[in-house]
MMTF fields as JSON, N, C-alpha, C and O atoms, coordinates in Angstrom:
{
  "mmtfVersion": "1.0.0",
  "mmtfProducer": "UNKNOWN",
  "numBonds": 575,
  "numAtoms": 576,
  "numGroups": 144,
  "numChains": 1,
  "numModels": 1,
  "chainsPerModel": [1],
  "groupsPerChain": [144],
  "chainIdList": ["A"],
  "bondAtomList": [4, 2, 8, 6, 12, 10, 16, 14, 20, 18, 24, 22, 28, 26, 32, 30, 36, 34, 40, 38, 44, 42, 48, 46, 52, 50, 56, 54, 60, 58, 64, 62, 68, 66, 72, 70, 76, 74, 80, 78, 84, 82, 88, 86, 92, 90, 96, 94, 100, 98, 104, 102, 108, 106, 112, 110, 116, 114, 120, 118, 124, 122, 128, 126, 132, 130, 136, 134, 140, 138, 144, 142, 148, 146, 152, 150, 156, 154, 160, 158, 164, 162, 168, 166, 172, 170, 176, 174, 180, 178, 184, 182, 188, 186, 192, 190, 196, 194, 200, 198, 204, 202, 208, 206, 212, 210, 216, 214, 220, 218, 224, 222, 228, 226, 232, 230, 236, 234, 240, 238, 244, 242, 248, 246, 252, 250, 256, 254, 260, 258, 264, 262, 268, 266, 272, 270, 276, 274, 280, 278, 284, 282, 288, 286, 292, 290, 296, 294, 300, 298, 304, 302, 308, 306, 312, 310, 316, 314, 320, 318, 324, 322, 328, 326, 332, 330, 336, 334, 340, 338, 344, 342, 348, 346, 352, 350, 356, 354, 360, 358, 364, 362, 368, 366, 372, 370, 376, 374, 380, 378, 384, 382, 388, 386, 392, 390, 396, 394, 400, 398, 404, 402, 408, 406, 412, 410, 416, 414, 420, 418, 424, 422, 428, 426, 432, 430, 436, 434, 440, 438, 444, 442, 448, 446, 452, 450, 456, 454, 460, 458, 464, 462, 468, 466, 472, 470, 476, 474, 480, 478, 484, 482, 488, 486, 492, 490, 496, 494, 500, 498, 504, 502, 508, 506, 512, 510, 516, 514, 520, 518, 524, 522, 528, 526, 532, 530, 536, 534, 540, 538, 544, 542, 548, 546, 552, 550, 556, 554, 560, 558, 564, 562, 568, 566, 572, 570],
  "bondOrderList": [1, 1, 1, 1, 1, 1, 1, 1, 1, 1, 1, 1, 1, 1, 1, 1, 1, 1, 1, 1, 1, 1, 1, 1, 1, 1, 1, 1, 1, 1, 1, 1, 1, 1, 1, 1, 1, 1, 1, 1, 1, 1, 1, 1, 1, 1, 1, 1, 1, 1, 1, 1, 1, 1, 1, 1, 1, 1, 1, 1, 1, 1, 1, 1, 1, 1, 1, 1, 1, 1, 1, 1, 1, 1, 1, 1, 1, 1, 1, 1, 1, 1, 1, 1, 1, 1, 1, 1, 1, 1, 1, 1, 1, 1, 1, 1, 1, 1, 1, 1, 1, 1, 1, 1, 1, 1, 1, 1, 1, 1, 1, 1, 1, 1, 1, 1, 1, 1, 1, 1, 1, 1, 1, 1, 1, 1, 1, 1, 1, 1, 1, 1, 1, 1, 1, 1, 1, 1, 1, 1, 1, 1, 1],
  "groupList": [{"groupName": "UNK", "atomNameList": ["N", "CA", "C", "O"], "elementList": ["N", "C", "C", "O"], "formalChargeList": [0, 0, 0, 0], "bondAtomList": [1, 0, 2, 1, 3, 2], "bondOrderList": [1, 1, 2], "singleLetterCode": "X", "chemCompType": "L-PEPTIDE LINKING"}],
  "groupTypeList": [0, 0, 0, 0, 0, 0, 0, 0, 0, 0, 0, 0, 0, 0, 0, 0, 0, 0, 0, 0, 0, 0, 0, 0, 0, 0, 0, 0, 0, 0, 0, 0, 0, 0, 0, 0, 0, 0, 0, 0, 0, 0, 0, 0, 0, 0, 0, 0, 0, 0, 0, 0, 0, 0, 0, 0, 0, 0, 0, 0, 0, 0, 0, 0, 0, 0, 0, 0, 0, 0, 0, 0, 0, 0, 0, 0, 0, 0, 0, 0, 0, 0, 0, 0, 0, 0, 0, 0, 0, 0, 0, 0, 0, 0, 0, 0, 0, 0, 0, 0, 0, 0, 0, 0, 0, 0, 0, 0, 0, 0, 0, 0, 0, 0, 0, 0, 0, 0, 0, 0, 0, 0, 0, 0, 0, 0, 0, 0, 0, 0, 0, 0, 0, 0, 0, 0, 0, 0, 0, 0, 0, 0, 0, 0],
  "groupIdList": [1, 2, 3, 4, 5, 6, 7, 8, 9, 10, 11, 12, 13, 14, 15, 16, 17, 18, 19, 20, 21, 22, 23, 24, 25, 26, 27, 28, 29, 30, 31, 32, 33, 34, 35, 36, 37, 38, 39, 40, 41, 42, 43, 44, 45, 46, 47, 48, 49, 50, 51, 52, 53, 54, 55, 56, 57, 58, 59, 60, 61, 62, 63, 64, 65, 66, 67, 68, 69, 70, 71, 72, 73, 74, 75, 76, 77, 78, 79, 80, 81, 82, 83, 84, 85, 86, 87, 88, 89, 90, 91, 92, 93, 94, 95, 96, 97, 98, 99, 100, 101, 102, 103, 104, 105, 106, 107, 108, 109, 110, 111, 112, 113, 114, 115, 116, 117, 118, 119, 120, 121, 122, 123, 124, 125, 126, 127, 128, 129, 130, 131, 132, 133, 134, 135, 136, 137, 138, 139, 140, 141, 142, 143, 144],
  "secStructList": [7, 7, 7, 7, 7, 7, 7, 7, 7, 7, 7, 7, 7, 7, 3, 3, 3, 3, 3, 3, 3, 1, 7, 2, 2, 2, 2, 2, 2, 2, 2, 2, 2, 6, 6, 7, 3, 3, 3, 4, 4, 4, 7, 1, 1, 1, 3, 3, 3, 3, 3, 7, 1, 1, 1, 3, 3, 3, 3, 3, 3, 3, 2, 2, 2, 2, 4, 4, 4, 7, 1, 1, 7, 7, 7, 7, 6, 6, 6, 7, 7, 7, 7, 3, 3, 3, 3, 3, 7, 1, 7, 2, 2, 2, 2, 2, 2, 2, 2, 2, 2, 2, 2, 2, 6, 6, 7, 5, 7, 7, 1, 7, 7, 3, 3, 7, 1, 1, 3, 3, 3, 3, 3, 3, 3, 7, 6, 6, 7, 7, 3, 3, 3, 3, 3, 3, 3, 7, 4, 4, 4, 1, 7, 7],
  "xCoordList": [45.346, 44.268, 43.04, 42.704, 42.376, 41.199, 39.958, 39.704, 39.188, 37.916, 36.819, 37.04, 35.691, 34.571, 33.298, 33.158, 32.408, 31.088, 30.127, 30.044, 29.43, 28.429, 27.189, 26.559, 26.85, 25.648, 24.521, 24.578, 23.515, 22.34, 21.46, 20.897, 21.352, 20.503, 19.152, 19.06, 18.128, 16.778, 16.177, 16.067, 15.795, 15.143, 13.728, 12.993, 13.355, 11.994, 11.028, 11.159, 10.059, 9.112, 8.022, 7.58, 7.608, 6.499, 5.517, 5.908, 4.256, 3.224, 2.614, 2.204, 2.562, 1.903, 0.775, 1.027, -0.46, -1.628, -2.0, -2.062, -2.247, -2.617, -4.087, -4.519, -4.855, -6.283, -6.639, -6.225, -7.402, -7.868, -9.038, -9.894, -9.062, -10.164, -10.664, -9.908, -11.928, -12.513, -12.184, -11.869, -12.258, -11.957, -10.971, -11.304, -9.762, -8.736, -9.147, -8.935, -9.726, -10.141, -11.199, -11.12, -12.191, -13.244, -12.672, -13.074, -11.747, -11.131, -10.315, -10.373, -9.555, -8.775, -9.702, -9.431, -10.778, -11.728, -12.342, -12.448, -12.749, -13.353, -12.39, -12.744, -11.182, -10.239, -9.67, -9.304, -9.591, -9.19, -10.216, -9.85, -11.5, -12.547, -12.517, -13.085, -11.854, -11.707, -10.451, -10.203, -9.661, -8.47, -7.161, -6.119, -7.175, -5.935, -5.218, -5.844, -3.899, -3.113, -2.413, -2.45, -1.777, -1.209, 0.209, 0.515, 1.072, 2.452, 2.526, 2.317, 2.821, 2.844, 3.935, 3.833, 4.969, 6.025, 5.5, 6.048, 4.436, 3.88, 2.463, 1.613, 2.22, 0.902, 0.998, 1.777, 0.207, 0.066, -1.341, -2.213, -1.584, -2.934, -3.335, -4.51, -2.381, -2.654, -2.746, -3.36, -2.137, -2.023, -1.769, -1.344, -2.048, -1.65, -1.303, -1.754, -0.505, -0.077, -0.728, -0.322, -1.736, -2.428, -1.637, -1.275, -1.377, -0.607, -1.567, -2.408, -1.438, -2.256, -1.509, -2.085, -0.224, 0.634, 2.072, 2.322, 2.998, 4.404, 4.898, 5.799, 4.307, 4.765, 3.694, 3.93, 2.515, 1.427, 0.873, 0.538, 0.786, 0.353, -0.632, -0.552, -1.547, -2.473, -2.273, -2.484, -1.865, -1.707, -3.055, -3.531, -3.656, -4.912, -4.543, -4.007, -4.838, -4.411, -5.625, -6.532, -5.642, -6.703, -6.724, -5.671, -7.921, -8.051, -7.164, -6.516, -7.125, -6.308, -4.833, -4.141, -4.362, -2.98, -2.769, -1.761, -3.711, -3.653, -3.518, -2.76, -4.26, -4.25, -2.861, -2.589, -1.988, -0.632, 0.238, 1.35, -0.253, 0.514, 0.031, 0.597, -0.998, -1.547, -2.122, -2.537, -2.138, -2.785, -4.216, -4.965, -4.596, -5.943, -6.905, -6.503, -8.19, -9.231, -9.345, -9.083, -9.729, -9.999, -11.295, -12.27, -11.296, -12.45, -13.651, -13.526, -14.809, -16.055, -16.521, -17.107, -16.272, -16.562, -18.057, -18.457, -18.881, -20.325, -20.805, -21.831, -20.05, -20.459, -19.409, -19.725, -18.172, -17.08, -16.27, -16.246, -15.618, -14.723, -13.314, -13.079, -12.379, -10.995, -10.156, -9.14, -10.578, -9.805, -10.659, -11.529, -10.408, -10.992, -9.814, -8.992, -9.744, -8.662, -9.134, -10.167, -8.391, -8.806, -7.806, -6.592, -8.351, -7.524, -7.928, -9.097, -6.957, -7.226, -7.17, -6.228, -8.195, -8.261, -8.16, -8.175, -8.059, -7.724, -8.913, -8.714, -10.144, -11.307, -12.575, -12.601, -13.611, -14.915, -15.429, -16.009, -15.212, -15.645, -14.947, -15.576, -13.659, -12.927, -13.476, -13.548, -13.864, -14.473, -15.759, -15.971, -16.614, -17.885, -17.678, -18.402, -16.709, -16.419, -15.906, -16.287, -15.048, -14.525, -15.656, -15.724, -16.541, -17.659, -18.617, -19.224, -18.765, -19.601, -19.01, -19.748, -17.685, -17.016, -17.242, -17.529, -17.107, -17.307, -18.691, -18.828, -19.703, -21.079, -21.373, -22.097, -20.814, -21.051, -20.294, -20.654, -19.24, -18.479, -19.05, -18.531, -20.114, -20.739, -20.404, -20.823, -19.658, -19.375, -20.632, -21.599, -20.607, -21.745, -21.341, -20.253, -22.235, -22.011, -22.843, -24.059, -22.193, -22.941, -23.491, -24.306, -23.068, -23.569, -23.57, -22.982, -24.234, -24.324, -22.954, -22.111, -22.722, -21.465, -21.29, -22.266, -20.072, -19.738, -19.282, -18.299, -19.992, -19.71, -19.364, -20.147, -18.181, -17.724, -17.258, -17.112, -17.024, -16.558, -15.246, -15.024, -14.39, -13.058, -12.853, -11.804, -13.854, -13.65, -14.951, -16.045, -14.785, -15.895, -15.438, -14.388, -16.216, -15.81, -16.973, -18.104, -16.66, -17.65, -17.002, -15.784, -17.828, -17.348, -17.9, -18.965, -17.147, -17.664, -17.11, -16.08, -17.834, -17.382, -17.056, -17.822, -15.909, -15.586, -16.327, -17.095, -16.111, -16.822, -16.575, -17.369, -15.47, -15.16, -15.59, -15.319, -16.267, -16.765, -15.76, -16.066, -14.558, -13.574, -14.063, -14.619, -13.855, -14.32, -13.236, -12.076, -13.642, -12.759, -13.423, -14.649, -12.62, -13.112, -12.301, -11.098, -12.961, -12.273, -12.724, -13.905, -11.777, -12.12, -11.272, -10.188, -11.802, -11.075, -11.018, -12.016, -9.835, -9.678, -8.962, -7.883, -9.574, -8.969, -8.421, -9.147, -7.133, -6.523, -6.587, -6.62, -6.604, -6.657, -7.998, -8.096, -9.025, -10.359, -10.612, -11.696, -9.62, -9.796, -9.884, -9.184, -10.736, -10.802, -9.47, -8.768, -9.149, -7.873, -7.969, -6.987],
  "yCoordList": [-6.188, -6.953, -6.795, -5.689, -7.909, -7.903, -7.722, -8.487, -6.695, -6.502, -6.417, -5.944, -6.857, -6.758, -6.485, -6.864, -5.841, -5.604, -6.602, -6.748, -7.257, -8.194, -7.408, -6.783, -7.439, -6.765, -7.772, -8.813, -7.427, -8.303, -8.018, -6.931, -8.972, -8.806, -9.45, -10.621, -8.661, -9.153, -9.489, -8.635, -10.732, -11.141, -10.597, -10.761, -9.961, -9.444, -10.609, -11.519, -10.576, -11.671, -11.584, -10.499, -12.733, -12.844, -13.849, -14.797, -13.64, -14.557, -15.268, -14.632, -16.589, -17.416, -18.168, -19.054, -17.816, -18.503, -19.578, -19.302, -20.793, -21.895, -22.239, -22.505, -22.234, -22.548, -23.637, -23.568, -24.643, -25.653, -25.114, -24.398, -25.471, -25.05, -26.257, -27.183, -26.23, -27.32, -27.181, -28.164, -25.95, -25.689, -24.54, -23.398, -24.846, -23.816, -22.764, -21.57, -23.199, -22.262, -21.29, -20.089, -21.81, -20.954, -19.976, -18.813, -20.426, -19.55, -18.448, -17.292, -18.805, -17.802, -16.779, -15.579, -17.232, -16.314, -15.371, -14.169, -15.911, -15.098, -14.015, -12.836, -14.405, -13.439, -12.495, -11.365, -12.935, -12.025, -10.908, -9.752, -11.247, -10.232, -9.233, -8.147, -9.596, -8.676, -7.817, -6.938, -8.074, -7.26, -7.882, -7.233, -9.122, -9.771, -10.34, -10.663, -10.457, -11.089, -12.311, -12.543, -13.081, -14.366, -14.483, -13.988, -15.134, -15.346, -16.606, -17.71, -16.451, -17.628, -18.639, -19.806, -18.22, -19.155, -20.219, -21.318, -19.888, -20.804, -21.223, -21.419, -21.358, -21.725, -22.928, -22.927, -23.946, -25.094, -25.64, -24.919, -26.885, -27.438, -27.728, -27.975, -27.701, -27.994, -26.766, -26.815, -25.665, -24.527, -23.234, -23.231, -22.131, -20.82, -19.946, -20.195, -18.932, -18.013, -16.657, -15.928, -16.319, -15.041, -13.989, -14.183, -12.88, -11.8, -10.829, -10.213, -10.697, -9.761, -8.444, -7.368, -8.536, -7.359, -7.823, -8.978, -6.915, -7.225, -8.392, -9.125, -8.563, -9.599, -10.584, -11.398, -10.521, -11.415, -12.118, -11.486, -13.443, -14.26, -15.321, -15.772, -15.71, -16.789, -17.895, -17.7, -19.043, -20.198, -20.913, -21.441, -20.923, -21.638, -23.013, -23.144, -24.037, -25.402, -26.293, -26.324, -27.017, -27.997, -28.947, -29.368, -29.282, -30.058, -31.298, -31.553, -32.06, -33.289, -32.955, -33.665, -31.891, -31.452, -30.92, -31.229, -30.13, -29.572, -30.685, -30.555, -31.784, -32.901, -33.531, -34.209, -33.325, -33.841, -33.107, -33.548, -31.987, -31.194, -31.372, -30.772, -32.179, -32.328, -33.724, -34.374, -34.172, -35.447, -35.209, -36.16, -33.946, -33.6, -33.536, -33.396, -33.643, -33.499, -32.033, -31.134, -31.801, -30.455, -29.981, -30.728, -28.759, -28.187, -28.092, -27.672, -28.485, -28.307, -26.878, -26.594, -25.978, -24.562, -24.253, -23.124, -25.233, -25.026, -25.033, -24.437, -25.717, -25.836, -25.369, -25.188, -25.169, -24.807, -23.65, -23.433, -22.927, -21.845, -22.18, -22.446, -22.173, -22.488, -21.239, -21.268, -20.13, -18.885, -17.769, -18.015, -16.543, -15.376, -14.525, -14.085, -14.303, -13.52, -12.078, -11.827, -11.139, -9.736, -8.889, -9.036, -7.999, -7.102, -5.671, -5.307, -4.862, -3.463, -2.65, -2.764, -1.827, -0.947, 0.505, 0.775, 1.435, 2.814, 3.715, 4.84, 3.257, 4.094, 3.241, 2.106, 3.806, 3.15, 2.954, 1.918, 3.952, 3.866, 2.707, 1.983, 2.529, 1.425, 0.078, -0.87, -0.01, -1.233, -1.538, -2.669, -0.53, -0.731, -1.059, -1.887, -0.426, -0.719, -2.152, -2.858, -2.567, -3.932, -4.935, -5.936, -4.663, -5.577, -5.624, -6.665, -4.542, -4.573, -5.562, -6.288, -5.591, -6.555, -7.982, -8.889, -8.162, -9.485, -10.021, -11.156, -9.214, -9.655, -9.9, -10.834, -9.066, -9.285, -10.503, -11.06, -10.922, -12.108, -13.384, -14.471, -13.269, -14.454, -14.713, -15.727, -13.818, -13.969, -13.731, -13.137, -14.2, -14.079, -13.194, -13.342, -12.265, -11.441, -12.032, -11.846, -12.753, -13.506, -12.689, -13.198, -11.443, -10.63, -9.163, -8.758, -8.387, -6.948, -6.291, -6.825, -5.14, -4.41, -4.084, -3.846, -4.075, -3.741, -2.283, -1.924, -1.446, -0.017, 0.396, 0.202, 0.968, 1.509, 2.938, 3.349, 3.696, 5.076, 5.139, 6.09, 4.154, 4.179, 3.135, 3.113, 2.269, 1.177, 0.834, 0.929, 0.43, -0.02, -1.289, -1.306, -2.345, -3.595, -4.377, -4.294, -5.148, -6.032, -7.388, -7.494, -8.42, -9.794, -10.439, -10.07, -11.423, -12.214, -13.624, -13.9, -14.509, -15.879, -16.043, -15.616, -16.668, -16.971, -18.243, -18.788, -18.718, -19.88, -21.157, -22.094, -21.213, -22.394, -22.236, -23.102, -21.122, -20.899, -20.303, -20.158, -19.948, -19.309, -17.92, -17.21, -17.532, -16.24, -15.175, -15.387, -14.037, -12.896, -11.658, -11.584, -10.694, -9.391, -8.325, -8.482, -7.247, -6.048, -4.937, -4.83, -4.116, -3.106, -1.855, -1.889, -0.748, 0.516, 0.863, 0.765, 1.271, 1.646, 2.987, 3.169, 3.913, 5.211, 5.166, 5.409, 4.853, 4.686, 5.968, 5.908, 7.124, 8.391, 8.566, 9.344, 7.858, 7.964, 6.868, 6.808, 5.997, 4.911, 5.468, 6.422, 4.882, 5.31, 5.055, 4.089, 5.914, 5.776, 4.789, 4.559],
  "zCoordList": [9.999, 10.564, 9.675, 9.254, 9.397, 8.534, 9.385, 10.315, 9.051, 9.726, 8.682, 7.567, 9.036, 8.11, 8.887, 10.05, 8.238, 8.823, 8.204, 6.984, 9.048, 8.562, 8.19, 9.044, 6.949, 6.482, 6.472, 5.817, 7.21, 7.288, 6.074, 5.945, 5.216, 4.047, 4.334, 4.703, 4.156, 4.371, 3.022, 2.142, 2.873, 1.638, 1.642, 2.616, 0.569, 0.483, 0.453, -0.366, 1.351, 1.489, 0.429, 0.051, -0.03, -0.967, -0.396, 0.285, -0.671, -0.202, -1.404, -2.375, -1.326, -2.324, -1.623, -0.806, -1.943, -1.408, -2.417, -3.615, -1.956, -2.84, -2.638, -1.516, -3.729, -3.654, -4.657, -5.814, -4.228, -5.177, -5.989, -5.47, -7.271, -8.15, -8.937, -9.231, -9.263, -10.045, -11.527, -12.197, -12.032, -13.444, -13.53, -13.215, -13.955, -14.078, -15.106, -14.891, -16.209, -17.256, -16.739, -16.996, -16.008, -15.46, -14.44, -14.41, -13.612, -12.617, -13.278, -12.86, -14.309, -15.033, -15.676, -15.62, -16.277, -16.909, -15.881, -16.125, -14.728, -13.675, -13.198, -13.178, -12.816, -12.256, -13.313, -12.992, -14.555, -15.636, -15.783, -15.993, -15.674, -15.805, -14.648, -14.755, -13.536, -12.411, -12.546, -11.721, -13.588, -13.833, -13.4, -13.497, -12.924, -12.516, -13.737, -14.746, -13.628, -14.689, -14.096, -12.887, -14.968, -14.576, -15.103, -16.188, -14.344, -14.743, -15.603, -15.1, -16.897, -17.777, -17.418, -17.797, -16.7, -16.29, -15.339, -15.261, -14.615, -13.628, -14.009, -13.141, -15.287, -15.77, -16.698, -17.652, -16.413, -17.302, -17.112, -16.627, -17.477, -17.364, -15.917, -15.645, -14.988, -13.581, -12.685, -11.62, -13.115, -12.202, -12.963, -14.118, -12.265, -12.759, -11.563, -10.445, -11.81, -10.772, -11.023, -11.928, -10.222, -10.347, -9.582, -8.421, -10.25, -9.651, -8.965, -9.619, -7.648, -6.887, -6.723, -6.886, -6.401, -6.292, -6.505, -6.851, -6.296, -6.524, -5.673, -6.081, -4.491, -3.576, -3.14, -2.247, -3.758, -3.367, -4.603, -5.605, -4.502, -5.629, -5.14, -3.997, -5.998, -5.676, -6.711, -7.908, -6.22, -7.081, -7.137, -6.133, -8.311, -8.527, -9.06, -10.16, -8.265, -8.581, -8.792, -7.959, -9.903, -10.143, -8.941, -8.461, -8.459, -7.223, -7.175, -6.16, -8.243, -8.249, -8.018, -7.289, -8.628, -8.462, -7.04, -6.405, -6.546, -5.191, -4.151, -3.189, -4.352, -3.4, -3.276, -2.286, -4.244, -4.177, -3.166, -2.877, -2.621, -1.662, -0.226, 0.688, -0.009, 1.331, 1.516, 0.556, 2.762, 3.07, 3.542, 3.767, 3.692, 4.143, 2.97, 1.815, 3.297, 2.279, 1.863, 2.662, 0.634, 0.161, 0.818, 0.893, 1.282, 1.977, 1.042, -0.108, 1.55, 0.814, 1.062, 2.107, 0.123, 0.32, 0.29, 0.573, -0.048, 0.03, 1.477, 1.803, 2.347, 3.738, 4.74, 5.917, 4.302, 5.205, 4.619, 3.407, 5.504, 5.091, 5.53, 6.709, 4.607, 4.962, 5.147, 5.842, 4.525, 4.591, 4.007, 3.171, 4.45, 3.796, 3.322, 4.125, 2.034, 1.45, 1.295, 0.674, 1.85, 1.835, 1.062, 1.202, 0.243, -0.569, -0.26, -0.384, 0.144, 0.444, -0.843, -1.627, -1.046, -2.206, -1.741, -0.54, -2.681, -2.328, -2.011, -1.552, -2.243, -1.946, -1.884, -2.359, -1.295, -1.256, -2.678, -3.002, -3.513, -4.909, -5.619, -6.392, -5.361, -5.988, -5.518, -6.3, -4.238, -3.714, -4.479, -4.918, -4.639, -5.341, -6.817, -7.37, -7.457, -8.866, -9.023, -9.957, -8.108, -8.149, -7.973, -8.686, -7.021, -6.774, -7.96, -8.21, -8.684, -9.893, -10.896, -11.561, -11.006, -11.893, -11.395, -12.177, -10.079, -9.475, -9.813, -10.269, -9.59, -9.801, -11.274, -11.617, -12.146, -13.581, -14.103, -15.141, -13.385, -13.779, -13.179, -13.433, -12.383, -11.811, -10.36, -9.802, -9.737, -8.32, -7.501, -7.98, -6.264, -5.358, -4.187, -3.63, -3.816, -2.63, -1.492, -1.461, -0.537, 0.476, 1.639, 2.409, 1.784, 2.891, 2.515, 1.512, 3.327, 3.098, 3.288, 4.01, 2.649, 2.882, 4.364, 5.075, 4.81, 6.188, 6.219, 5.57, 6.97, 6.997, 8.416, 9.345, 8.568, 9.843, 9.588, 8.437, 10.658, 10.487, 9.7, 8.949, 9.861, 9.269, 8.163, 7.52, 7.942, 6.991, 6.27, 6.825, 5.013, 4.185, 3.489, 2.847, 3.612, 2.994, 2.426, 2.905, 1.381, 0.774, 0.549, 0.41, 0.515, 0.383, -0.87, -1.365, -1.379, -2.489, -2.447, -1.832, -3.125, -3.336, -4.804, -5.669, -5.091, -6.484, -6.892, -6.099, -8.108, -8.629, -7.861, -7.946, -7.1, -6.3, -4.85, -4.019, -4.544, -3.196, -2.232, -1.049, -2.703, -1.834, -1.47, -2.308, -0.216, 0.27, 0.116, 0.469, -0.415, -0.635, -0.058, 0.022, 0.339, 0.748, 0.039, -0.173, -0.323, -0.784, 0.155, 0.485, 0.58, 1.566, 1.382, 0.798, 1.9, 2.0, 3.474, 4.188, 3.924, 5.338, 5.423, 4.859, 6.129, 6.404, 7.819, 8.783, 7.942, 9.271, 10.088, 11.317, 9.438, 10.189, 10.894, 11.843, 10.448, 11.063, 12.101, 12.681, 12.341, 13.318, 14.721, 15.058, 15.54, 16.943, 17.64, 17.34, 18.547, 19.276, 20.396, 21.102]
}
């Protein structure tokens, strides 16, 4: 008699965030100065794939190309917010060092740092007005 065990294989999930940009070259320059790298396999005159981590990527798409994926209007980031992208870092010092790079690369810090007993975070806008946060969280210090 033939018996078999069904092995459930879980595909490792990856996240691809898609953002419209006005100038791909300017966006690449900005994020390169922050220490990000790009996958050349997914880079041409219309788009690039920014590597955030092993499983998280940001596709920066020229607005005209981006519009080919949606019937909706592209968000006016000067007046509206479509998303806030948050990246966890390993220390408060790393958050401040990262933000120093952001500001020297031309990013804007739209609000004061957020300080809690267990978390420290700062926000920035990239050249296209997309909102980002970098934060450090000490889960052991979180209130119960």
